[in-house]
Amino acid sequence: MTAPHAPGVPVVDHGELISTHPASGAEVGRFPVASADDLIQRVTRARTAATWWAGLGFTGRRARLLRWRSRLAHRVEELADLVHDETGKPLADAVVEIASAIEHVDWAARNAKRVLGPRRVRSRLIVAEFAARLEYQPYGVVGVIGPWNYPVLTPLGSIAYALAAGNTVVLKPSEYTPAVGQWLVDSLGEVVPEQPVLQVVHGLGDVGAALCRSGVNKVAFTGSTATARKVMAACAETLTPVLLEAGGKDAMIVDGDADLDAAADAAVWGALTNAGQTCIGIERVYAVEEIYNDFVAKVVTRAEKLTVGSEPDAHLGPITMPTQVEVIRRHIDDALARGGRAVLGGPDAVQPPYVRPTILVDVPEDALAIREETFGPTLTITRVEDADAAVNRANAVPYGLGGAVFGKRRPVEIARRLRSGMVAVNSALSFAGMSTLPFGGVGDSGFGRVHGDDGLREFGRAKAITVRRGPSLLPAMTFSRTPAQVAKIAKAVKIMYGR
Ligand code: NDP
């Protein structure tokens, strides 16, 4: 291993993308950057493979995807080591991430037929002479663009579902995590050697942009809101459908009757796991007045014990993307300049490539740390009058990804009022590993869903078929209809719907 470049900064050298450990700068791997021709070739091969893959049917794909799942499960430590090397993430976090991803592969493989397969749908009295059938057919080739923060879970959240639905996939991993992307593609190739149903293209953002314009039939993007806008604009040129899983600014609400130890534990973990580089990370807490002081004390007690470093067993690893350190610093400085206080950490906590846990209080609502995605190990805790005020503040940002509520009497009611795609009640982030539930955001956090039944449907086109099963008593769709029949249709409509 060599350390030729600034730690963690991906470099393209002689047509190769070089990925390095974010703290030590040790080289993790070199990968050929895809040219425009390479990309077109991959998509062409993916299209041929898609015919074969779709032809296997749900049962054939299920068998192969379950073999892949077993392969991933057997090699969990090997993949976790690679995730640690490339992102700096603690080994335990990498294992948990991969375990969750494997669960999604398993669930998607087992449930695709039930959710997407051909079925009869009920007809209606007014069109009773027709039977209705529905199935979800694959799009063909899906382009998946992934981020670096969860380089296994986030791409697989799309890939597993897209493959189970009968599509083939071309993956563009983040320039920070090409080795993990390549590993995933190679591991599937070992159990499905016949056709390249999952391929990878390496490179910087321009390769992602080229993938959007390559003729793929759908793009599933996970990354920042700013890039999501570019992806959608590029896809608009060819009306290529998009799924956008973008950034977040998730809030936790702690009600007066909450179990404060459990809430503090979840807040610390939800905010600081993966050094806060989590799309559904808790970045803001709104705690009601009566428990506010106790809650803050419990959070600080827990957060100050956490270790930071690049050892595999540290609680928090380095900030993977060097430029993010300045964003985190700016948010802390801005919060303090506007009258906020750091009850743990603060400006001195920023020591690149690390940032120690920072808990901010009394931060006004117009501060960057409240309004924009920080993506670092910081947490604001704000005192509110009651849970209703907390909901209003939680909903006052353009993002709407996840969230959490702690309380005993009415947490589910509060959860339903949060403007977000997911909410964890009396836990944090737990919905991400729940393969039966959809995952995705509203507003600036994007649209479309991965995971669950909705996640499978995201990768299939609804195909509706009507089959005549008898003559029409009141023929409507023919030029042969008579004025008397049209009059009867009008009468029937009044009887059926006019009440
Ligand atoms: P980016 O938006 O910077 O990059 C995401 C991916 O898009 C990368 O593969 C990137 O390539 C690629 N890309 C960059 N420019 C373009 C372009 N013009 N057209 C197409 N693709 C492009 O996000 P990060 O990788 O920094 O990931 C962090 C962000 O992801 C955070 O905002 C986080 O909240 C969000 N995220 C959202 C999740 C969700 O499910 N909602 C889950 C996980 C993360 P390259 O890396 O080479 O620039």
CSV table of C-alpha atoms in Angstrom, one decimal, residues 7-466:
chain,number,residue,atom,x,y,z
A,7,PRO,CA,-6.0,11.2,2.4
A,8,GLY,CA,-9.5,10.4,1.2
A,9,VAL,CA,-9.5,12.5,-2.0
A,10,PRO,CA,-10.2,10.4,-5.0
A,11,VAL,CA,-7.8,11.0,-7.8
A,12,VAL,CA,-7.9,10.1,-11.5
A,13,ASP,CA,-4.4,9.1,-12.7
A,14,HIS,CA,-3.7,7.7,-16.2
A,15,GLY,CA,-7.4,6.8,-16.6
A,16,GLU,CA,-7.6,5.1,-13.3
A,17,LEU,CA,-9.7,6.2,-10.3
A,18,ILE,CA,-7.6,5.7,-7.1
A,19,SER,CA,-9.5,5.2,-3.9
A,20,THR,CA,-7.8,5.8,-0.6
A,21,HIS,CA,-8.5,5.5,3.2
A,22,PRO,CA,-9.9,8.8,4.4
A,23,ALA,CA,-7.5,9.0,7.4
A,24,SER,CA,-4.3,7.3,6.4
A,25,GLY,CA,-4.4,7.9,2.6
A,26,ALA,CA,-3.5,4.2,2.1
A,27,GLU,CA,-4.5,3.2,-1.4
A,28,VAL,CA,-7.5,0.8,-1.4
A,29,GLY,CA,-7.7,0.2,-5.1
A,30,ARG,CA,-7.5,1.4,-8.7
A,31,PHE,CA,-10.3,1.2,-11.2
A,32,PRO,CA,-10.5,2.1,-14.9
A,33,VAL,CA,-12.6,5.2,-15.5
A,34,ALA,CA,-15.4,4.4,-17.9
A,35,SER,CA,-15.2,6.3,-21.2
A,36,ALA,CA,-18.4,7.2,-23.1
A,37,ASP,CA,-17.8,4.1,-25.3
A,38,ASP,CA,-17.4,1.9,-22.3
A,39,LEU,CA,-20.6,3.2,-20.9
A,40,ILE,CA,-22.6,2.6,-24.1
A,41,GLN,CA,-21.1,-1.0,-24.3
A,42,ARG,CA,-22.1,-1.8,-20.7
A,43,VAL,CA,-25.7,-0.5,-21.3
A,44,THR,CA,-25.9,-2.5,-24.6
A,45,ARG,CA,-24.7,-5.7,-22.8
A,46,ALA,CA,-27.1,-5.0,-19.9
A,47,ARG,CA,-30.0,-4.7,-22.4
A,48,THR,CA,-29.2,-8.2,-23.9
A,49,ALA,CA,-28.8,-9.6,-20.4
A,50,ALA,CA,-32.2,-8.1,-19.4
A,51,THR,CA,-34.0,-10.2,-22.0
A,52,TRP,CA,-32.4,-13.4,-20.5
A,53,TRP,CA,-32.9,-12.2,-16.9
A,54,ALA,CA,-36.6,-11.3,-17.4
A,55,GLY,CA,-37.0,-14.7,-19.2
A,56,LEU,CA,-35.9,-16.6,-16.1
A,57,GLY,CA,-39.2,-15.5,-14.4
A,58,PHE,CA,-39.6,-14.7,-10.7
A,59,THR,CA,-38.7,-18.2,-9.6
A,60,GLY,CA,-35.4,-18.4,-11.6
A,61,ARG,CA,-34.4,-15.0,-10.4
A,62,ARG,CA,-35.3,-15.7,-6.8
A,63,ALA,CA,-33.0,-18.8,-6.8
A,64,ARG,CA,-30.1,-16.8,-8.1
A,65,LEU,CA,-30.6,-13.8,-5.8
A,66,LEU,CA,-30.9,-16.1,-2.8
A,67,ARG,CA,-27.6,-17.7,-3.8
A,68,TRP,CA,-26.1,-14.2,-3.9
A,69,ARG,CA,-27.6,-13.4,-0.5
A,70,SER,CA,-25.8,-16.6,0.9
A,71,ARG,CA,-22.6,-15.5,-0.7
A,72,LEU,CA,-22.8,-12.1,0.8
A,73,ALA,CA,-23.6,-13.6,4.2
A,74,HIS,CA,-20.7,-15.9,4.2
A,75,ARG,CA,-18.3,-13.1,3.3
A,76,VAL,CA,-19.7,-10.4,5.6
A,77,GLU,CA,-16.4,-9.8,7.4
A,78,GLU,CA,-14.4,-9.5,4.1
A,79,LEU,CA,-16.8,-6.9,2.8
A,80,ALA,CA,-16.9,-5.1,6.1
A,81,ASP,CA,-13.1,-4.8,6.0
A,82,LEU,CA,-13.3,-3.2,2.6
A,83,VAL,CA,-16.1,-0.8,3.7
A,84,HIS,CA,-13.9,0.1,6.7
A,85,ASP,CA,-10.8,0.6,4.5
A,86,GLU,CA,-12.6,2.8,2.0
A,87,THR,CA,-14.9,4.9,4.2
A,88,GLY,CA,-13.1,4.8,7.5
A,89,LYS,CA,-16.3,3.6,9.1
A,90,PRO,CA,-16.0,1.5,12.3
A,91,LEU,CA,-16.1,-2.2,11.6
A,92,ALA,CA,-19.2,-2.8,13.7
A,93,ASP,CA,-21.1,-0.2,11.7
A,94,ALA,CA,-20.0,-1.8,8.5
A,95,VAL,CA,-21.2,-5.2,9.7
A,96,VAL,CA,-24.6,-3.8,10.7
A,97,GLU,CA,-24.9,-2.0,7.3
A,98,ILE,CA,-24.1,-5.2,5.4
A,99,ALA,CA,-26.5,-7.3,7.5
A,100,SER,CA,-29.3,-4.9,6.7
A,101,ALA,CA,-28.5,-5.0,3.0
A,102,ILE,CA,-28.5,-8.8,3.0
A,103,GLU,CA,-32.0,-8.7,4.6
A,104,HIS,CA,-33.2,-6.6,1.7
A,105,VAL,CA,-31.7,-9.0,-0.9
A,106,ASP,CA,-33.5,-11.8,0.8
A,107,TRP,CA,-36.9,-10.1,1.1
A,108,ALA,CA,-36.9,-8.7,-2.5
A,109,ALA,CA,-36.0,-12.1,-3.9
A,110,ARG,CA,-38.8,-13.8,-1.9
A,111,ASN,CA,-41.5,-11.2,-2.5
A,112,ALA,CA,-41.1,-10.0,-6.0
A,113,LYS,CA,-43.6,-12.6,-7.5
A,114,ARG,CA,-46.3,-11.8,-4.9
A,115,VAL,CA,-46.0,-8.0,-5.4
A,116,LEU,CA,-45.3,-7.8,-9.1
A,117,GLY,CA,-46.5,-11.1,-10.6
A,118,PRO,CA,-49.7,-11.3,-12.8
A,119,ARG,CA,-52.9,-11.3,-10.9
A,120,ARG,CA,-56.6,-10.7,-11.5
A,121,VAL,CA,-58.1,-7.4,-10.3
A,122,ARG,CA,-61.7,-6.9,-9.5
A,123,SER,CA,-63.9,-5.5,-12.2
A,124,ARG,CA,-66.7,-2.9,-11.6
A,125,LEU,CA,-70.4,-3.1,-12.4
A,126,ILE,CA,-70.3,-0.4,-15.1
A,127,VAL,CA,-67.6,-2.4,-17.0
A,128,ALA,CA,-68.6,-5.9,-15.8
A,129,GLU,CA,-68.3,-7.5,-19.2
A,130,PHE,CA,-64.5,-7.1,-18.9
A,131,ALA,CA,-62.1,-9.1,-16.7
A,132,ALA,CA,-59.1,-7.0,-15.4
A,133,ARG,CA,-55.5,-8.3,-15.1
A,134,LEU,CA,-52.5,-6.5,-13.7
A,135,GLU,CA,-48.8,-7.2,-13.7
A,136,TYR,CA,-45.6,-5.2,-13.2
A,137,GLN,CA,-43.1,-5.7,-16.1
A,138,PRO,CA,-39.4,-4.8,-15.8
A,139,TYR,CA,-38.2,-1.5,-17.2
A,140,GLY,CA,-35.2,-3.2,-18.8
A,141,VAL,CA,-31.9,-1.6,-17.7
A,142,VAL,CA,-31.8,0.5,-14.5
A,143,GLY,CA,-29.0,2.9,-13.8
A,144,VAL,CA,-28.1,3.0,-10.1
A,145,ILE,CA,-26.1,6.0,-8.8
A,146,GLY,CA,-24.9,5.6,-5.2
A,147,PRO,CA,-23.4,7.6,-2.5
A,148,TRP,CA,-20.3,6.7,-0.3
A,149,ASN,CA,-21.8,6.9,3.2
A,150,TYR,CA,-23.6,3.5,3.1
A,151,PRO,CA,-21.9,2.1,0.0
A,152,VAL,CA,-23.5,-1.4,0.4
A,153,LEU,CA,-26.9,-0.7,1.9
A,154,THR,CA,-27.9,2.3,-0.3
A,155,PRO,CA,-27.0,0.8,-3.7
A,156,LEU,CA,-28.4,-2.6,-2.8
A,157,GLY,CA,-31.7,-0.9,-1.6
A,158,SER,CA,-32.2,-0.2,-5.3
A,159,ILE,CA,-30.2,-3.0,-7.0
A,160,ALA,CA,-31.8,-5.9,-5.1
A,161,TYR,CA,-35.3,-4.7,-5.8
A,162,ALA,CA,-34.5,-3.8,-9.5
A,163,LEU,CA,-33.0,-7.2,-10.1
A,164,ALA,CA,-35.8,-9.1,-8.3
A,165,ALA,CA,-38.3,-7.2,-10.5
A,166,GLY,CA,-36.5,-8.5,-13.6
A,167,ASN,CA,-34.3,-5.6,-14.6
A,168,THR,CA,-30.6,-5.6,-15.1
A,169,VAL,CA,-28.5,-2.9,-13.5
A,170,VAL,CA,-25.5,-0.6,-14.3
A,171,LEU,CA,-24.1,0.8,-11.1
A,172,LYS,CA,-22.1,4.0,-10.8
A,173,PRO,CA,-20.7,3.9,-7.2
A,174,SER,CA,-19.5,7.1,-5.5
A,175,GLU,CA,-15.9,8.0,-6.5
A,176,TYR,CA,-15.1,7.6,-2.8
A,177,THR,CA,-16.2,3.9,-2.7
A,178,PRO,CA,-15.4,2.3,-6.1
A,179,ALA,CA,-13.8,-0.8,-4.5
A,180,VAL,CA,-17.0,-1.7,-2.6
A,181,GLY,CA,-19.1,-1.2,-5.8
A,182,GLN,CA,-16.7,-3.4,-7.7
A,183,TRP,CA,-16.8,-6.1,-5.0
A,184,LEU,CA,-20.6,-6.2,-5.1
A,185,VAL,CA,-20.7,-6.6,-8.8
A,186,ASP,CA,-18.0,-9.3,-8.8
A,187,SER,CA,-19.8,-11.2,-6.1
A,188,LEU,CA,-23.0,-11.4,-8.1
A,189,GLY,CA,-21.0,-12.4,-11.2
A,190,GLU,CA,-19.7,-15.4,-9.3
A,191,VAL,CA,-23.3,-16.8,-8.7
A,192,VAL,CA,-24.8,-15.5,-12.0
A,193,PRO,CA,-22.0,-16.1,-14.5
A,194,GLU,CA,-24.2,-16.5,-17.5
A,195,GLN,CA,-25.0,-12.9,-18.2
A,196,PRO,CA,-23.8,-9.5,-16.8
A,197,VAL,CA,-27.0,-8.7,-14.9
A,198,LEU,CA,-25.1,-6.2,-12.7
A,199,GLN,CA,-22.2,-4.2,-14.1
A,200,VAL,CA,-20.3,-1.2,-12.8
A,201,VAL,CA,-19.0,2.0,-14.3
A,202,HIS,CA,-16.3,3.9,-12.4
A,203,GLY,CA,-15.5,7.6,-12.5
A,204,LEU,CA,-16.4,11.0,-11.2
A,205,GLY,CA,-19.7,12.8,-11.3
A,206,ASP,CA,-19.6,13.2,-15.1
A,207,VAL,CA,-19.8,9.4,-15.5
A,208,GLY,CA,-23.0,9.5,-13.4
A,209,ALA,CA,-24.3,12.3,-15.6
A,210,ALA,CA,-23.5,10.2,-18.7
A,211,LEU,CA,-25.3,7.2,-17.2
A,212,CYS,CA,-28.4,9.4,-17.0
A,213,ARG,CA,-28.2,10.1,-20.7
A,214,SER,CA,-27.1,6.6,-21.8
A,215,GLY,CA,-30.5,5.2,-22.7
A,216,VAL,CA,-31.1,3.3,-19.5
A,217,ASN,CA,-34.8,2.9,-18.9
A,218,LYS,CA,-34.9,4.2,-15.3
A,219,VAL,CA,-32.4,5.9,-13.0
A,220,ALA,CA,-32.3,5.2,-9.2
A,221,PHE,CA,-30.3,7.9,-7.6
A,222,THR,CA,-29.2,8.2,-4.0
A,223,GLY,CA,-27.1,11.2,-3.0
A,224,SER,CA,-27.4,14.9,-2.2
A,225,THR,CA,-30.3,17.1,-3.1
A,226,ALA,CA,-28.1,19.3,-5.2
A,227,THR,CA,-27.0,16.4,-7.4
A,228,ALA,CA,-30.6,15.0,-7.4
A,229,ARG,CA,-31.7,18.1,-9.2
A,230,LYS,CA,-29.0,17.6,-11.9
A,231,VAL,CA,-29.9,14.0,-12.3
A,232,MET,CA,-33.6,14.9,-12.7
A,233,ALA,CA,-32.7,17.6,-15.3
A,234,ALA,CA,-30.5,15.2,-17.3
A,235,CYS,CA,-33.2,12.5,-17.2
A,236,ALA,CA,-35.9,15.0,-18.3
A,237,GLU,CA,-34.1,15.3,-21.7
A,238,THR,CA,-35.2,11.8,-22.6
A,239,LEU,CA,-38.2,11.4,-20.2
A,240,THR,CA,-36.2,8.7,-18.3
A,241,PRO,CA,-38.1,8.1,-15.1
A,242,VAL,CA,-36.1,8.7,-11.9
A,243,LEU,CA,-36.2,7.7,-8.3
A,244,LEU,CA,-34.5,10.3,-6.1
A,245,GLU,CA,-33.3,9.4,-2.6
A,246,ALA,CA,-31.7,12.7,-1.4
A,247,GLY,CA,-30.6,14.4,1.7
A,248,GLY,CA,-32.3,15.0,5.0
A,249,LYS,CA,-32.4,17.0,8.2
A,250,ASP,CA,-34.2,14.5,10.4
A,251,ALA,CA,-35.7,15.6,13.7
A,252,MET,CA,-36.5,13.7,16.9
A,253,ILE,CA,-39.3,14.8,19.2
A,254,VAL,CA,-39.0,13.9,22.9
A,255,ASP,CA,-42.4,14.3,24.6
A,256,GLY,CA,-42.8,14.8,28.4
A,257,ASP,CA,-43.7,11.2,29.1
A,258,ALA,CA,-40.8,9.7,27.2
A,259,ASP,CA,-38.4,7.2,28.7
A,260,LEU,CA,-35.5,9.6,28.8
A,261,ASP,CA,-32.7,7.1,29.0
A,262,ALA,CA,-34.0,5.3,25.9
A,263,ALA,CA,-34.5,8.6,24.1
A,264,ALA,CA,-31.0,9.9,25.0
A,265,ASP,CA,-29.5,6.6,23.9
A,266,ALA,CA,-31.3,6.7,20.5
A,267,ALA,CA,-30.5,10.4,20.0
A,268,VAL,CA,-26.8,9.8,20.5
A,269,TRP,CA,-26.8,6.8,18.3
A,270,GLY,CA,-29.1,8.3,15.6
A,271,ALA,CA,-27.0,11.5,15.5
A,272,LEU,CA,-23.5,10.1,15.8
A,273,THR,CA,-23.4,6.7,14.1
A,274,ASN,CA,-21.2,6.7,11.1
A,275,ALA,CA,-19.9,10.0,12.5
A,276,GLY,CA,-23.2,11.6,11.5
A,277,GLN,CA,-22.8,10.8,7.8
A,278,THR,CA,-26.2,9.2,7.6
A,279,CYS,CA,-29.0,10.5,5.4
A,280,ILE,CA,-31.6,9.5,8.1
A,281,GLY,CA,-29.3,10.7,10.9
A,282,ILE,CA,-30.9,12.6,13.7
A,283,GLU,CA,-29.6,16.2,13.3
A,284,ARG,CA,-32.2,18.0,15.5
A,285,VAL,CA,-34.0,17.2,18.7
A,286,TYR,CA,-37.0,19.1,20.0
A,287,ALA,CA,-37.5,18.2,23.6
A,288,VAL,CA,-40.4,19.5,25.7
A,289,GLU,CA,-39.7,21.9,28.5
A,290,GLU,CA,-40.4,19.7,31.5
A,291,ILE,CA,-37.8,17.1,30.5
A,292,TYR,CA,-35.4,19.3,28.5
A,293,ASN,CA,-32.6,19.7,31.1
A,294,ASP,CA,-32.6,16.0,32.1
A,295,PHE,CA,-32.6,15.0,28.5
A,296,VAL,CA,-29.6,17.2,27.5
A,297,ALA,CA,-27.6,16.0,30.5
A,298,LYS,CA,-28.3,12.4,29.6
A,299,VAL,CA,-27.3,13.0,26.0
A,300,VAL,CA,-24.0,14.7,26.9
A,301,THR,CA,-23.1,11.9,29.4
A,302,ARG,CA,-23.5,9.3,26.7
A,303,ALA,CA,-21.9,11.3,23.9
A,304,GLU,CA,-18.8,12.3,25.8
A,305,LYS,CA,-17.8,8.7,26.3
A,306,LEU,CA,-17.6,7.9,22.6
A,307,THR,CA,-14.2,7.3,21.0
A,308,VAL,CA,-13.1,8.8,17.7
A,309,GLY,CA,-10.4,7.5,15.4
A,310,SER,CA,-9.6,5.1,12.6
A,311,GLU,CA,-9.2,2.0,14.7
A,312,PRO,CA,-11.7,-0.6,13.6
A,313,ASP,CA,-13.3,-0.5,17.0
A,314,ALA,CA,-13.7,3.3,17.4
A,315,HIS,CA,-17.2,4.5,17.9
A,316,LEU,CA,-16.8,7.2,15.3
A,317,GLY,CA,-14.5,7.1,12.3
A,318,PRO,CA,-13.1,9.9,10.2
A,319,ILE,CA,-15.2,12.2,8.0
A,320,THR,CA,-15.0,10.3,4.7
A,321,MET,CA,-15.3,13.2,2.3
A,322,PRO,CA,-12.6,15.8,3.2
A,323,THR,CA,-14.7,18.8,1.9
A,324,GLN,CA,-17.5,17.9,4.3
A,325,VAL,CA,-15.3,18.9,7.3
A,326,GLU,CA,-15.6,22.6,6.3
A,327,VAL,CA,-19.4,22.3,6.1
A,328,ILE,CA,-19.5,20.9,9.6
A,329,ARG,CA,-17.2,23.6,10.9
A,330,ARG,CA,-19.3,26.3,9.2
A,331,HIS,CA,-22.5,25.0,10.8
A,332,ILE,CA,-20.9,24.9,14.3
A,333,ASP,CA,-19.5,28.4,14.0
A,334,ASP,CA,-22.7,29.8,12.6
A,335,ALA,CA,-24.7,28.2,15.5
A,336,LEU,CA,-22.4,29.8,18.1
A,337,ALA,CA,-22.3,33.1,16.3
A,338,ARG,CA,-26.1,33.3,16.4
A,339,GLY,CA,-26.2,32.7,20.2
A,340,GLY,CA,-26.1,28.9,20.4
A,341,ARG,CA,-23.9,27.1,23.0
A,342,ALA,CA,-21.9,23.9,22.6
A,343,VAL,CA,-22.5,21.8,25.7
A,344,LEU,CA,-20.2,19.2,24.2
A,345,GLY,CA,-17.5,19.7,21.6
A,346,GLY,CA,-17.6,22.9,19.5
A,347,PRO,CA,-15.1,24.5,17.1
A,348,ASP,CA,-12.2,22.6,18.7
A,349,ALA,CA,-13.9,19.3,18.0
A,350,VAL,CA,-13.1,19.8,14.3
A,351,GLN,CA,-9.7,18.2,13.8
A,352,PRO,CA,-9.6,16.9,10.2
A,353,PRO,CA,-10.2,14.2,9.2
A,354,TYR,CA,-12.1,13.7,12.5
A,355,VAL,CA,-14.9,15.6,14.2
A,356,ARG,CA,-15.6,14.8,17.8
A,357,PRO,CA,-19.3,14.7,19.0
A,358,THR,CA,-20.7,18.2,19.3
A,359,ILE,CA,-24.0,18.9,21.1
A,360,LEU,CA,-25.5,22.4,20.5
A,361,VAL,CA,-28.3,24.1,22.5
A,362,ASP,CA,-30.1,27.4,22.2
A,363,VAL,CA,-29.5,27.4,18.5
A,364,PRO,CA,-32.0,29.7,16.7
A,365,GLU,CA,-34.2,28.2,14.0
A,366,ASP,CA,-32.6,30.2,11.2
A,367,ALA,CA,-29.2,28.8,11.9
A,368,LEU,CA,-27.5,26.5,9.3
A,369,ALA,CA,-27.3,23.7,11.9
A,370,ILE,CA,-31.1,23.7,12.0
A,371,ARG,CA,-31.9,24.3,8.3
A,372,GLU,CA,-29.3,22.6,6.2
A,373,GLU,CA,-27.9,19.1,6.2
A,374,THR,CA,-24.7,19.1,8.3
A,375,PHE,CA,-23.8,15.4,7.7
A,376,GLY,CA,-21.4,15.3,10.7
A,377,PRO,CA,-21.4,14.2,14.3
A,378,THR,CA,-23.4,17.2,15.6
A,379,LEU,CA,-26.8,17.5,17.2
A,380,THR,CA,-28.9,20.5,18.1
A,381,ILE,CA,-31.3,20.1,21.1
A,382,THR,CA,-34.0,22.7,21.3
A,383,ARG,CA,-36.5,23.4,24.1
A,384,VAL,CA,-40.1,23.5,23.0
A,385,GLU,CA,-43.3,24.2,24.9
A,386,ASP,CA,-45.1,21.0,23.9
A,387,ALA,CA,-45.1,18.3,21.3
A,388,ASP,CA,-47.3,20.3,18.9
A,389,ALA,CA,-44.7,23.1,18.8
A,390,ALA,CA,-42.1,20.4,18.2
A,391,VAL,CA,-44.0,19.1,15.2
A,392,ASN,CA,-44.3,22.6,13.7
A,393,ARG,CA,-40.5,23.2,14.1
A,394,ALA,CA,-39.6,19.7,12.8
A,395,ASN,CA,-41.7,20.3,9.7
A,396,ALA,CA,-40.3,23.8,9.0
A,397,VAL,CA,-37.5,22.7,6.7
A,398,PRO,CA,-37.6,21.8,3.1
A,399,TYR,CA,-36.3,18.3,3.8
A,400,GLY,CA,-38.6,15.4,4.8
A,401,LEU,CA,-36.8,12.1,5.0
A,402,GLY,CA,-37.1,10.3,8.4
A,403,GLY,CA,-37.6,11.2,12.0
A,404,ALA,CA,-38.2,9.8,15.5
A,405,VAL,CA,-40.6,10.4,18.3
A,406,PHE,CA,-40.2,9.3,22.0
A,407,GLY,CA,-43.2,9.3,24.3
A,408,LYS,CA,-45.8,7.0,25.8
A,409,ARG,CA,-49.3,8.5,25.4
A,410,ARG,CA,-49.4,9.7,21.8
A,411,PRO,CA,-46.1,9.1,19.9
A,412,VAL,CA,-47.8,7.4,16.9
A,413,GLU,CA,-50.2,10.4,16.5
A,414,ILE,CA,-47.2,12.7,16.6
A,415,ALA,CA,-45.3,10.5,14.1
A,416,ARG,CA,-48.1,10.7,11.6
A,417,ARG,CA,-48.0,14.5,11.7
A,418,LEU,CA,-44.3,14.7,10.8
A,419,ARG,CA,-43.8,15.7,7.2
A,420,SER,CA,-41.4,12.8,6.3
A,421,GLY,CA,-41.4,9.4,4.6
A,422,MET,CA,-40.5,7.4,7.7
A,423,VAL,CA,-40.7,7.8,11.5
A,424,ALA,CA,-39.3,5.6,14.2
A,425,VAL,CA,-41.3,5.5,17.5
A,426,ASN,CA,-39.3,5.0,20.6
A,427,SER,CA,-36.2,4.1,18.6
A,428,ALA,CA,-34.1,5.8,15.9
A,429,LEU,CA,-33.5,4.8,12.2
A,430,SER,CA,-35.1,1.4,12.8
A,431,PHE,CA,-37.2,1.7,9.6
A,432,ALA,CA,-34.1,1.4,7.4
A,433,GLY,CA,-33.6,-2.2,8.1
A,434,MET,CA,-37.4,-3.1,7.9
A,435,SER,CA,-37.5,-4.6,4.4
A,436,THR,CA,-41.3,-4.8,4.6
A,437,LEU,CA,-41.6,-1.0,4.8
A,438,PRO,CA,-41.1,1.6,2.0
A,439,PHE,CA,-38.2,4.0,2.4
A,440,GLY,CA,-38.0,7.4,0.8
A,441,GLY,CA,-38.6,11.1,1.3
A,442,VAL,CA,-40.8,14.1,0.6
A,443,GLY,CA,-39.8,17.6,-0.5
A,444,ASP,CA,-36.1,18.2,-0.9
A,445,SER,CA,-35.4,14.6,0.3
A,446,GLY,CA,-36.7,13.3,-3.0
A,447,PHE,CA,-39.5,11.0,-4.2
A,448,GLY,CA,-40.1,7.4,-5.0
A,449,ARG,CA,-39.5,4.5,-2.7
A,450,VAL,CA,-37.1,1.8,-2.2
A,451,HIS,CA,-37.7,-1.3,0.1
A,452,GLY,CA,-41.0,-3.1,0.7
A,453,ASP,CA,-43.8,-3.6,-1.8
A,454,ASP,CA,-43.6,0.0,-3.0
A,455,GLY,CA,-39.8,-0.5,-3.5
A,456,LEU,CA,-40.5,-3.5,-5.8
A,457,ARG,CA,-43.2,-1.6,-7.7
A,458,GLU,CA,-40.8,1.3,-8.2
A,459,PHE,CA,-38.9,-1.1,-10.6
A,460,GLY,CA,-41.8,-2.4,-12.5
A,461,ARG,CA,-44.1,-0.8,-15.0
A,462,ALA,CA,-47.8,-1.4,-14.2
A,463,LYS,CA,-49.2,-3.3,-17.1
A,464,ALA,CA,-53.0,-3.3,-17.3
A,465,ILE,CA,-54.9,-5.8,-19.4
A,466,THR,CA,-58.7,-6.0,-19.9
